[in-house]
Structures are given as structure tokens and as C-alpha cells.
Amino acid sequence: MNKPLAEAPGRPVSLTSFREHRKKLRNVNKEASNKLSTLDRLACWITDRVGTMGFFLTVLIWTVIWLAWNLLVPRALQFDPPMAFAFWLFISNLIQLLLMPLIMVGQNVQGRHSELRADNDLEINIKAEQEIEVILQHLEYQNAILIAMVEKLGVIFEKPAGRRVD
């Protein structure tokens, strides 16, 4: 006749029981970081550095200095003939050809990490929804107990104006 609280019919799941059955939260950032190879880490590092205004300004300043030097200094000091700028184009293309695949690899790695974070966010949202459901069950149970107590005491109360009581 004296059943434990969690086993009594009509009663919501106890918080202790709920906590025992839920999965632990995981740190997906740490998991993703541990799975990266050395080359993946290098690609991410390069992607993080190249995708900054600092890198853009470095390339811009390098280009302006290169072009200004080869346009404005005496012909004897120029190392890349003006208007052709073949050496500058070669170096620029080499940088682009080397960085493009590295950036794509880095973005793929970052994309996988982003997907892990999104999956983890969904898992956390589902857990939060389950916890809210348990809270609502407890509130409904407490409400039923209060209504039963009020009815047993014979207290009559009116519905507040403008509010719905279910």
C-alpha cells in the first residue's frame, strides 16, 4: 500500500529517476579536435589565417609596394618589367594555387565540426524538451493534488476574470 513515490500510479517520474536515465552531455569541440590529423590541423590553421583582414592587407600592401617599385624606381633597379609584371603574376598565381586547395580542405574540416555542433545542439534541445515535459507532468500532478485538497476542504473559488482554468 505504501509504494515509493516513483512507483505510485498517476505520479510523474521522479527527478532522480529521470537524471539516472538521461545521457551525459558531450563536448563535441573536444571530440572534433581529438579526431583531427596533423594535416587537418594545418589546413584549419591556414584557413583561419588566410581568411582574415590582416592577410588581405598583407597581400594588398605587398602588391602596392611591388607595383610601385617596378613603376616608379629607375629602370636599372626594377626587377619585374612594368606593364608585363610576369614575375608578380607568377608569384600571385602560385600563392593562389597553393592556398585554394588548403582553404577548401580547412573549410571541409570546419564544416564537419559545424555539423557535429548542430547535431549536439539538436540533442541538447531534445533533452531540454524531455526535461520540460517532466516539469509539466509534475506541475499537472501538483495541480491535481491542489484541486483535490481544495475540493476536500469544501472551498469554493471563482475563476479569475480573463483567465482560462482547465
Short mmCIF file of N, CA and C in Angstrom, two decimals:
data_model
loop_
_atom_site.label_atom_id
_atom_site.label_comp_id
_atom_site.label_asym_id
_atom_site.label_seq_id
_atom_site.Cartn_x
_atom_site.Cartn_y
_atom_site.Cartn_z
N MET A 1 0.81 -1.18 0.00
CA MET A 1 0.00 0.00 0.00
C MET A 1 0.86 1.26 0.00
N ASN A 2 1.97 1.25 0.72
CA ASN A 2 2.88 2.39 0.72
C ASN A 2 3.94 2.21 -0.36
N LYS A 3 3.58 2.58 -1.56
CA LYS A 3 4.52 2.46 -2.68
C LYS A 3 5.47 3.65 -2.67
N PRO A 4 6.68 3.45 -3.17
CA PRO A 4 7.57 4.58 -3.31
C PRO A 4 6.97 5.60 -4.29
N LEU A 5 7.37 6.84 -4.13
CA LEU A 5 6.80 7.94 -4.90
C LEU A 5 6.84 7.68 -6.40
N ALA A 6 7.95 7.18 -6.92
CA ALA A 6 8.10 7.00 -8.36
C ALA A 6 7.23 5.86 -8.89
N GLU A 7 6.86 4.90 -8.02
CA GLU A 7 6.10 3.75 -8.47
C GLU A 7 4.60 3.93 -8.32
N ALA A 8 4.16 4.94 -7.60
CA ALA A 8 2.74 5.12 -7.36
C ALA A 8 2.04 5.47 -8.67
N PRO A 9 0.86 4.88 -8.92
CA PRO A 9 0.18 5.15 -10.18
C PRO A 9 -0.25 6.62 -10.28
N GLY A 10 -0.12 7.16 -11.48
CA GLY A 10 -0.53 8.55 -11.71
C GLY A 10 0.49 9.59 -11.32
N ARG A 11 1.54 9.16 -10.68
CA ARG A 11 2.55 10.12 -10.27
C ARG A 11 3.61 10.26 -11.35
N PRO A 12 4.16 11.46 -11.51
CA PRO A 12 5.19 11.67 -12.54
C PRO A 12 6.51 11.02 -12.15
N VAL A 13 7.37 10.89 -13.12
CA VAL A 13 8.70 10.32 -12.89
C VAL A 13 9.46 11.22 -11.93
N SER A 14 10.17 10.60 -11.01
CA SER A 14 10.94 11.41 -10.07
C SER A 14 12.15 12.02 -10.77
N LEU A 15 12.61 13.11 -10.26
CA LEU A 15 13.76 13.80 -10.85
C LEU A 15 15.00 12.91 -10.78
N THR A 16 15.17 12.19 -9.70
CA THR A 16 16.31 11.29 -9.55
C THR A 16 16.28 10.20 -10.62
N SER A 17 15.12 9.62 -10.82
CA SER A 17 14.97 8.58 -11.84
C SER A 17 15.22 9.15 -13.23
N PHE A 18 14.72 10.34 -13.47
CA PHE A 18 14.91 10.98 -14.77
C PHE A 18 16.40 11.23 -15.03
N ARG A 19 17.10 11.73 -14.02
CA ARG A 19 18.53 12.02 -14.16
C ARG A 19 19.35 10.75 -14.40
N GLU A 20 18.94 9.65 -13.79
CA GLU A 20 19.67 8.39 -13.96
C GLU A 20 19.57 7.86 -15.39
N HIS A 21 18.49 8.16 -16.08
CA HIS A 21 18.25 7.59 -17.40
C HIS A 21 18.64 8.51 -18.56
N ARG A 22 19.02 9.71 -18.29
CA ARG A 22 19.39 10.59 -19.41
C ARG A 22 20.88 10.44 -19.73
N LYS A 23 21.20 10.68 -21.01
CA LYS A 23 22.58 10.56 -21.45
C LYS A 23 23.38 11.79 -21.01
N LYS A 24 24.64 11.55 -20.77
CA LYS A 24 25.54 12.65 -20.38
C LYS A 24 25.76 13.58 -21.57
N LEU A 25 25.98 14.85 -21.28
CA LEU A 25 26.34 15.79 -22.32
C LEU A 25 27.78 15.52 -22.75
N ARG A 26 28.06 15.79 -24.02
CA ARG A 26 29.41 15.56 -24.51
C ARG A 26 29.96 16.85 -25.08
N ASN A 27 31.27 16.93 -25.08
CA ASN A 27 31.95 18.11 -25.60
C ASN A 27 32.37 17.82 -27.04
N VAL A 28 31.54 18.25 -28.01
CA VAL A 28 31.83 17.92 -29.41
C VAL A 28 33.05 18.69 -29.91
N ASN A 29 33.34 19.83 -29.32
CA ASN A 29 34.54 20.57 -29.73
C ASN A 29 35.79 19.75 -29.42
N LYS A 30 35.81 19.16 -28.24
CA LYS A 30 36.95 18.34 -27.85
C LYS A 30 37.03 17.08 -28.71
N GLU A 31 35.87 16.46 -28.96
CA GLU A 31 35.83 15.25 -29.79
C GLU A 31 36.35 15.55 -31.20
N ALA A 32 35.89 16.64 -31.78
CA ALA A 32 36.32 17.00 -33.14
C ALA A 32 37.80 17.32 -33.16
N SER A 33 38.27 18.02 -32.15
CA SER A 33 39.69 18.38 -32.08
C SER A 33 40.57 17.14 -31.96
N ASN A 34 40.12 16.17 -31.18
CA ASN A 34 40.91 14.94 -31.00
C ASN A 34 40.98 14.09 -32.26
N LYS A 35 39.97 14.21 -33.14
CA LYS A 35 39.93 13.40 -34.35
C LYS A 35 40.75 13.99 -35.50
N LEU A 36 41.21 15.24 -35.36
CA LEU A 36 41.92 15.89 -36.46
C LEU A 36 43.33 15.34 -36.62
N SER A 37 43.71 15.11 -37.86
CA SER A 37 45.09 14.71 -38.14
C SER A 37 45.95 15.97 -38.17
N THR A 38 47.25 15.77 -38.23
CA THR A 38 48.18 16.90 -38.28
C THR A 38 47.93 17.75 -39.52
N LEU A 39 47.66 17.10 -40.65
CA LEU A 39 47.40 17.85 -41.88
C LEU A 39 46.08 18.62 -41.80
N ASP A 40 45.07 18.02 -41.16
CA ASP A 40 43.81 18.74 -40.97
C ASP A 40 44.00 19.96 -40.09
N ARG A 41 44.80 19.80 -39.04
CA ARG A 41 45.08 20.95 -38.16
C ARG A 41 45.81 22.06 -38.93
N LEU A 42 46.76 21.67 -39.78
CA LEU A 42 47.49 22.64 -40.59
C LEU A 42 46.54 23.35 -41.55
N ALA A 43 45.66 22.60 -42.20
CA ALA A 43 44.70 23.20 -43.13
C ALA A 43 43.77 24.18 -42.40
N CYS A 44 43.32 23.80 -41.20
CA CYS A 44 42.47 24.71 -40.42
C CYS A 44 43.24 25.96 -40.00
N TRP A 45 44.48 25.77 -39.59
CA TRP A 45 45.29 26.91 -39.18
C TRP A 45 45.47 27.89 -40.34
N ILE A 46 45.79 27.35 -41.52
CA ILE A 46 45.97 28.21 -42.70
C ILE A 46 44.64 28.87 -43.08
N THR A 47 43.54 28.11 -43.05
CA THR A 47 42.23 28.68 -43.37
C THR A 47 41.88 29.81 -42.42
N ASP A 48 42.16 29.61 -41.13
CA ASP A 48 41.88 30.65 -40.14
C ASP A 48 42.71 31.91 -40.38
N ARG A 49 43.97 31.74 -40.80
CA ARG A 49 44.85 32.90 -41.00
C ARG A 49 44.58 33.61 -42.33
N VAL A 50 44.34 32.83 -43.37
CA VAL A 50 44.14 33.43 -44.70
C VAL A 50 42.79 34.15 -44.76
N GLY A 51 41.83 33.69 -44.04
CA GLY A 51 40.51 34.31 -44.06
C GLY A 51 40.38 35.51 -43.14
N THR A 52 41.43 36.30 -43.00
CA THR A 52 41.38 37.47 -42.12
C THR A 52 41.69 38.73 -42.90
N MET A 53 41.30 39.86 -42.34
CA MET A 53 41.63 41.14 -42.95
C MET A 53 43.14 41.39 -42.88
N GLY A 54 43.80 40.85 -41.89
CA GLY A 54 45.25 41.00 -41.79
C GLY A 54 45.96 40.40 -42.99
N PHE A 55 45.52 39.22 -43.40
CA PHE A 55 46.13 38.58 -44.57
C PHE A 55 45.82 39.39 -45.83
N PHE A 56 44.57 39.83 -45.95
CA PHE A 56 44.20 40.66 -47.09
C PHE A 56 45.05 41.92 -47.16
N LEU A 57 45.22 42.59 -46.03
CA LEU A 57 46.03 43.82 -46.02
C LEU A 57 47.49 43.51 -46.34
N THR A 58 48.01 42.38 -45.87
CA THR A 58 49.38 41.98 -46.19
C THR A 58 49.55 41.82 -47.70
N VAL A 59 48.62 41.12 -48.34
CA VAL A 59 48.69 40.91 -49.79
C VAL A 59 48.52 42.24 -50.52
N LEU A 60 47.60 43.08 -50.04
CA LEU A 60 47.38 44.38 -50.67
C LEU A 60 48.63 45.25 -50.58
N ILE A 61 49.23 45.33 -49.40
CA ILE A 61 50.43 46.15 -49.21
C ILE A 61 51.58 45.60 -50.05
N TRP A 62 51.75 44.27 -50.06
CA TRP A 62 52.79 43.64 -50.87
C TRP A 62 52.60 43.98 -52.35
N THR A 63 51.36 43.91 -52.83
CA THR A 63 51.07 44.22 -54.23
C THR A 63 51.35 45.68 -54.55
N VAL A 64 50.91 46.58 -53.69
CA VAL A 64 51.13 48.02 -53.93
C VAL A 64 52.62 48.33 -53.94
N ILE A 65 53.36 47.80 -52.99
CA ILE A 65 54.81 48.04 -52.95
C ILE A 65 55.48 47.47 -54.19
N TRP A 66 55.12 46.23 -54.56
CA TRP A 66 55.70 45.58 -55.74
C TRP A 66 55.45 46.41 -57.00
N LEU A 67 54.19 46.78 -57.19
CA LEU A 67 53.85 47.53 -58.40
C LEU A 67 54.47 48.94 -58.38
N ALA A 68 54.44 49.59 -57.22
CA ALA A 68 55.02 50.94 -57.13
C ALA A 68 56.53 50.89 -57.39
N TRP A 69 57.19 49.92 -56.82
CA TRP A 69 58.64 49.79 -57.02
C TRP A 69 58.96 49.63 -58.50
N ASN A 70 58.24 48.75 -59.16
CA ASN A 70 58.55 48.45 -60.55
C ASN A 70 58.01 49.50 -61.54
N LEU A 71 57.21 50.43 -61.06
CA LEU A 71 56.74 51.52 -61.91
C LEU A 71 57.50 52.82 -61.67
N LEU A 72 57.94 53.05 -60.44
CA LEU A 72 58.45 54.37 -60.08
C LEU A 72 59.97 54.47 -59.94
N VAL A 73 60.64 53.38 -59.67
CA VAL A 73 62.09 53.47 -59.50
C VAL A 73 62.78 53.46 -60.86
N PRO A 74 64.04 53.88 -60.92
CA PRO A 74 64.75 53.86 -62.20
C PRO A 74 64.79 52.45 -62.79
N ARG A 75 64.84 52.39 -64.09
CA ARG A 75 64.77 51.12 -64.82
C ARG A 75 65.86 50.13 -64.37
N ALA A 76 67.00 50.60 -63.99
CA ALA A 76 68.10 49.73 -63.57
C ALA A 76 67.77 48.99 -62.26
N LEU A 77 66.92 49.56 -61.42
CA LEU A 77 66.57 48.94 -60.14
C LEU A 77 65.30 48.07 -60.22
N GLN A 78 64.58 48.14 -61.32
CA GLN A 78 63.36 47.35 -61.47
C GLN A 78 63.71 45.88 -61.70
N PHE A 79 63.01 44.99 -61.07
CA PHE A 79 63.27 43.56 -61.24
C PHE A 79 62.13 42.86 -61.97
N ASP A 80 61.01 43.54 -62.20
CA ASP A 80 59.88 42.97 -62.93
C ASP A 80 59.42 44.03 -63.93
N PRO A 81 59.57 43.80 -65.22
CA PRO A 81 59.29 44.85 -66.21
C PRO A 81 57.87 45.39 -66.07
N PRO A 82 57.73 46.73 -66.07
CA PRO A 82 56.40 47.34 -65.95
C PRO A 82 55.49 46.88 -67.09
N MET A 83 54.21 46.89 -66.79
CA MET A 83 53.12 46.54 -67.67
C MET A 83 53.03 45.04 -67.95
N ALA A 84 54.09 44.29 -67.86
CA ALA A 84 54.01 42.84 -68.01
C ALA A 84 53.84 42.20 -66.63
N PHE A 85 54.67 42.61 -65.71
CA PHE A 85 54.64 42.10 -64.34
C PHE A 85 54.53 40.57 -64.31
N ALA A 86 55.30 39.92 -65.13
CA ALA A 86 55.25 38.46 -65.25
C ALA A 86 55.63 37.77 -63.95
N PHE A 87 56.67 38.25 -63.28
CA PHE A 87 57.12 37.62 -62.05
C PHE A 87 56.06 37.79 -60.95
N TRP A 88 55.47 38.99 -60.87
CA TRP A 88 54.42 39.25 -59.87
C TRP A 88 53.23 38.33 -60.13
N LEU A 89 52.82 38.19 -61.39
CA LEU A 89 51.70 37.31 -61.74
C LEU A 89 52.03 35.86 -61.39
N PHE A 90 53.27 35.45 -61.65
CA PHE A 90 53.68 34.08 -61.35
C PHE A 90 53.57 33.81 -59.84
N ILE A 91 54.11 34.72 -59.03
CA ILE A 91 54.06 34.53 -57.57
C ILE A 91 52.62 34.58 -57.07
N SER A 92 51.83 35.51 -57.57
CA SER A 92 50.43 35.61 -57.15
C SER A 92 49.66 34.34 -57.50
N ASN A 93 49.87 33.84 -58.71
CA ASN A 93 49.18 32.61 -59.11
C ASN A 93 49.65 31.41 -58.30
N LEU A 94 50.94 31.37 -58.00
CA LEU A 94 51.47 30.28 -57.18
C LEU A 94 50.82 30.29 -55.79
N ILE A 95 50.71 31.47 -55.20
CA ILE A 95 50.06 31.59 -53.89
C ILE A 95 48.62 31.11 -53.97
N GLN A 96 47.91 31.55 -55.01
CA GLN A 96 46.51 31.15 -55.17
C GLN A 96 46.38 29.64 -55.36
N LEU A 97 47.23 29.08 -56.20
CA LEU A 97 47.14 27.65 -56.47
C LEU A 97 47.44 26.81 -55.23
N LEU A 98 48.34 27.29 -54.39
CA LEU A 98 48.67 26.55 -53.17
C LEU A 98 47.61 26.74 -52.09
N LEU A 99 47.09 27.96 -51.97
CA LEU A 99 46.14 28.23 -50.89
C LEU A 99 44.73 27.70 -51.18
N MET A 100 44.32 27.69 -52.44
CA MET A 100 42.96 27.29 -52.77
C MET A 100 42.62 25.88 -52.26
N PRO A 101 43.40 24.85 -52.57
CA PRO A 101 43.05 23.52 -52.04
C PRO A 101 43.17 23.46 -50.51
N LEU A 102 44.15 24.15 -49.95
CA LEU A 102 44.30 24.14 -48.49
C LEU A 102 43.08 24.77 -47.81
N ILE A 103 42.60 25.86 -48.37
CA ILE A 103 41.42 26.52 -47.80
C ILE A 103 40.20 25.61 -47.91
N MET A 104 40.06 24.93 -49.06
CA MET A 104 38.93 24.02 -49.22
C MET A 104 38.99 22.86 -48.23
N VAL A 105 40.17 22.32 -48.01
CA VAL A 105 40.32 21.24 -47.01
C VAL A 105 39.96 21.78 -45.63
N GLY A 106 40.49 22.96 -45.30
CA GLY A 106 40.17 23.56 -44.00
C GLY A 106 38.68 23.82 -43.84
N GLN A 107 38.02 24.28 -44.90
CA GLN A 107 36.59 24.53 -44.83
C GLN A 107 35.81 23.22 -44.69
N ASN A 108 36.28 22.16 -45.33
CA ASN A 108 35.63 20.85 -45.16
C ASN A 108 35.74 20.38 -43.71
N VAL A 109 36.91 20.52 -43.13
CA VAL A 109 37.11 20.12 -41.73
C VAL A 109 36.22 20.96 -40.82
N GLN A 110 36.20 22.27 -41.06
CA GLN A 110 35.36 23.15 -40.25
C GLN A 110 33.88 22.84 -40.47
N GLY A 111 33.50 22.43 -41.69
CA GLY A 111 32.12 22.05 -41.97
C GLY A 111 31.71 20.81 -41.19
N ARG A 112 32.61 19.83 -41.14
CA ARG A 112 32.31 18.61 -40.36
C ARG A 112 32.13 18.97 -38.88
N HIS A 113 32.98 19.85 -38.39
CA HIS A 113 32.87 20.29 -36.99
C HIS A 113 31.54 21.01 -36.77
N SER A 114 31.15 21.83 -37.72
CA SER A 114 29.89 22.55 -37.63
C SER A 114 28.71 21.58 -37.60
N GLU A 115 28.77 20.52 -38.39
CA GLU A 115 27.71 19.51 -38.39
C GLU A 115 27.65 18.79 -37.04
N LEU A 116 28.81 18.51 -36.46
CA LEU A 116 28.82 17.89 -35.13
C LEU A 116 28.16 18.81 -34.10
N ARG A 117 28.50 20.10 -34.18
CA ARG A 117 27.88 21.06 -33.24
C ARG A 117 26.37 21.14 -33.44
N ALA A 118 25.93 21.12 -34.71
CA ALA A 118 24.48 21.16 -34.98
C ALA A 118 23.79 19.91 -34.43
N ASP A 119 24.40 18.75 -34.61
CA ASP A 119 23.84 17.50 -34.05
C ASP A 119 23.78 17.57 -32.54
N ASN A 120 24.83 18.11 -31.93
CA ASN A 120 24.86 18.24 -30.48
C ASN A 120 23.80 19.24 -30.00
N ASP A 121 23.61 20.33 -30.74
CA ASP A 121 22.57 21.29 -30.38
C ASP A 121 21.19 20.64 -30.42
N LEU A 122 20.95 19.82 -31.46
CA LEU A 122 19.67 19.11 -31.55
C LEU A 122 19.50 18.17 -30.37
N GLU A 123 20.56 17.45 -30.01
CA GLU A 123 20.50 16.52 -28.88
C GLU A 123 20.18 17.28 -27.58
N ILE A 124 20.81 18.42 -27.39
CA ILE A 124 20.56 19.23 -26.19
C ILE A 124 19.11 19.75 -26.19
N ASN A 125 18.62 20.17 -27.37
CA ASN A 125 17.24 20.66 -27.45
C ASN A 125 16.24 19.55 -27.14
N ILE A 126 16.53 18.33 -27.61
CA ILE A 126 15.65 17.20 -27.31
C ILE A 126 15.66 16.91 -25.81
N LYS A 127 16.85 16.95 -25.20
CA LYS A 127 16.94 16.74 -23.74
C LYS A 127 16.17 17.82 -22.99
N ALA A 128 16.30 19.06 -23.44
CA ALA A 128 15.58 20.16 -22.78
C ALA A 128 14.07 19.95 -22.90
N GLU A 129 13.63 19.49 -24.07
CA GLU A 129 12.21 19.23 -24.26
C GLU A 129 11.73 18.13 -23.32
N GLN A 130 12.53 17.08 -23.15
CA GLN A 130 12.17 15.99 -22.23
C GLN A 130 12.11 16.51 -20.79
N GLU A 131 13.08 17.36 -20.43
CA GLU A 131 13.08 17.91 -19.07
C GLU A 131 11.86 18.80 -18.84
N ILE A 132 11.50 19.57 -19.85
CA ILE A 132 10.31 20.43 -19.73
C ILE A 132 9.06 19.57 -19.59
N GLU A 133 9.00 18.46 -20.33
CA GLU A 133 7.87 17.54 -20.23
C GLU A 133 7.75 16.98 -18.81
N VAL A 134 8.87 16.63 -18.19
CA VAL A 134 8.86 16.13 -16.81
C VAL A 134 8.36 17.23 -15.86
N ILE A 135 8.83 18.44 -16.08
CA ILE A 135 8.39 19.56 -15.24
C ILE A 135 6.89 19.78 -15.38
N LEU A 136 6.39 19.73 -16.62
CA LEU A 136 4.95 19.91 -16.85
C LEU A 136 4.15 18.79 -16.20
N GLN A 137 4.66 17.56 -16.25
CA GLN A 137 3.97 16.45 -15.59
C GLN A 137 3.90 16.69 -14.08
N HIS A 138 4.99 17.19 -13.51
CA HIS A 138 5.00 17.49 -12.07
C HIS A 138 4.01 18.61 -11.75
N LEU A 139 3.98 19.62 -12.59
CA LEU A 139 3.04 20.72 -12.36
C LEU A 139 1.59 20.25 -12.46
N GLU A 140 1.29 19.41 -13.45
CA GLU A 140 -0.06 18.87 -13.57
C GLU A 140 -0.42 18.02 -12.36
N TYR A 141 0.53 17.23 -11.90
CA TYR A 141 0.29 16.39 -10.73
C TYR A 141 0.04 17.25 -9.49
N GLN A 142 0.86 18.29 -9.31
CA GLN A 142 0.67 19.20 -8.17
C GLN A 142 -0.67 19.92 -8.28
N ASN A 143 -1.04 20.29 -9.49
CA ASN A 143 -2.32 20.96 -9.70
C ASN A 143 -3.48 20.03 -9.33
N ALA A 144 -3.38 18.76 -9.73
CA ALA A 144 -4.43 17.80 -9.38
C ALA A 144 -4.52 17.61 -7.87
N ILE A 145 -3.36 17.57 -7.22
CA ILE A 145 -3.36 17.43 -5.74
C ILE A 145 -4.00 18.65 -5.10
N LEU A 146 -3.65 19.84 -5.57
CA LEU A 146 -4.23 21.06 -5.01
C LEU A 146 -5.74 21.12 -5.21
N ILE A 147 -6.20 20.74 -6.40
CA ILE A 147 -7.64 20.74 -6.67
C ILE A 147 -8.34 19.73 -5.75
N ALA A 148 -7.73 18.56 -5.58
CA ALA A 148 -8.32 17.55 -4.69
C ALA A 148 -8.37 18.06 -3.25
N MET A 149 -7.33 18.75 -2.81
CA MET A 149 -7.30 19.30 -1.44
C MET A 149 -8.37 20.37 -1.27
N VAL A 150 -8.51 21.24 -2.26
CA VAL A 150 -9.49 22.31 -2.18
C VAL A 150 -10.90 21.73 -2.15
N GLU A 151 -11.14 20.72 -3.01
CA GLU A 151 -12.45 20.09 -3.02
C GLU A 151 -12.74 19.37 -1.71
N LYS A 152 -11.74 18.73 -1.14
CA LYS A 152 -11.92 18.01 0.12
C LYS A 152 -12.23 18.98 1.26
N LEU A 153 -11.61 20.17 1.19
CA LEU A 153 -11.85 21.19 2.22
C LEU A 153 -13.18 21.90 2.00
N GLY A 154 -13.77 21.71 0.81
CA GLY A 154 -15.04 22.34 0.53
C GLY A 154 -14.93 23.82 0.19
N VAL A 155 -13.77 24.25 -0.20
CA VAL A 155 -13.56 25.65 -0.55
C VAL A 155 -14.06 25.87 -1.97
N ILE A 156 -14.84 26.92 -2.15
CA ILE A 156 -15.35 27.28 -3.47
C ILE A 156 -14.58 28.51 -3.93
N PHE A 157 -14.03 28.42 -5.12
CA PHE A 157 -13.31 29.58 -5.65
C PHE A 157 -13.80 29.86 -7.05
N GLU A 158 -13.77 31.12 -7.41
CA GLU A 158 -14.22 31.53 -8.74
C GLU A 158 -13.02 31.66 -9.66
N LYS A 159 -13.31 31.48 -10.97
CA LYS A 159 -12.25 31.65 -11.95
C LYS A 159 -11.88 33.12 -12.02
N PRO A 160 -10.58 33.42 -12.07
CA PRO A 160 -10.18 34.81 -12.25
C PRO A 160 -10.67 35.31 -13.61
N ALA A 161 -11.03 36.58 -13.68
CA ALA A 161 -11.55 37.16 -14.92
C ALA A 161 -10.48 37.15 -16.00
N GLY A 162 -10.88 36.72 -17.19
CA GLY A 162 -9.95 36.76 -18.33
C GLY A 162 -8.97 35.62 -18.38
N ARG A 163 -8.97 34.72 -17.42
CA ARG A 163 -8.03 33.60 -17.42
C ARG A 163 -8.79 32.30 -17.58
N ARG A 164 -8.20 31.39 -18.28
CA ARG A 164 -8.79 30.08 -18.51
C ARG A 164 -8.25 29.08 -17.51
N VAL A 165 -9.10 28.35 -16.87
CA VAL A 165 -8.66 27.30 -15.95
C VAL A 165 -9.14 25.99 -16.53
N ASP A 166 -8.20 25.08 -16.80
CA ASP A 166 -8.54 23.76 -17.37
C ASP A 166 -8.77 22.75 -16.27
#
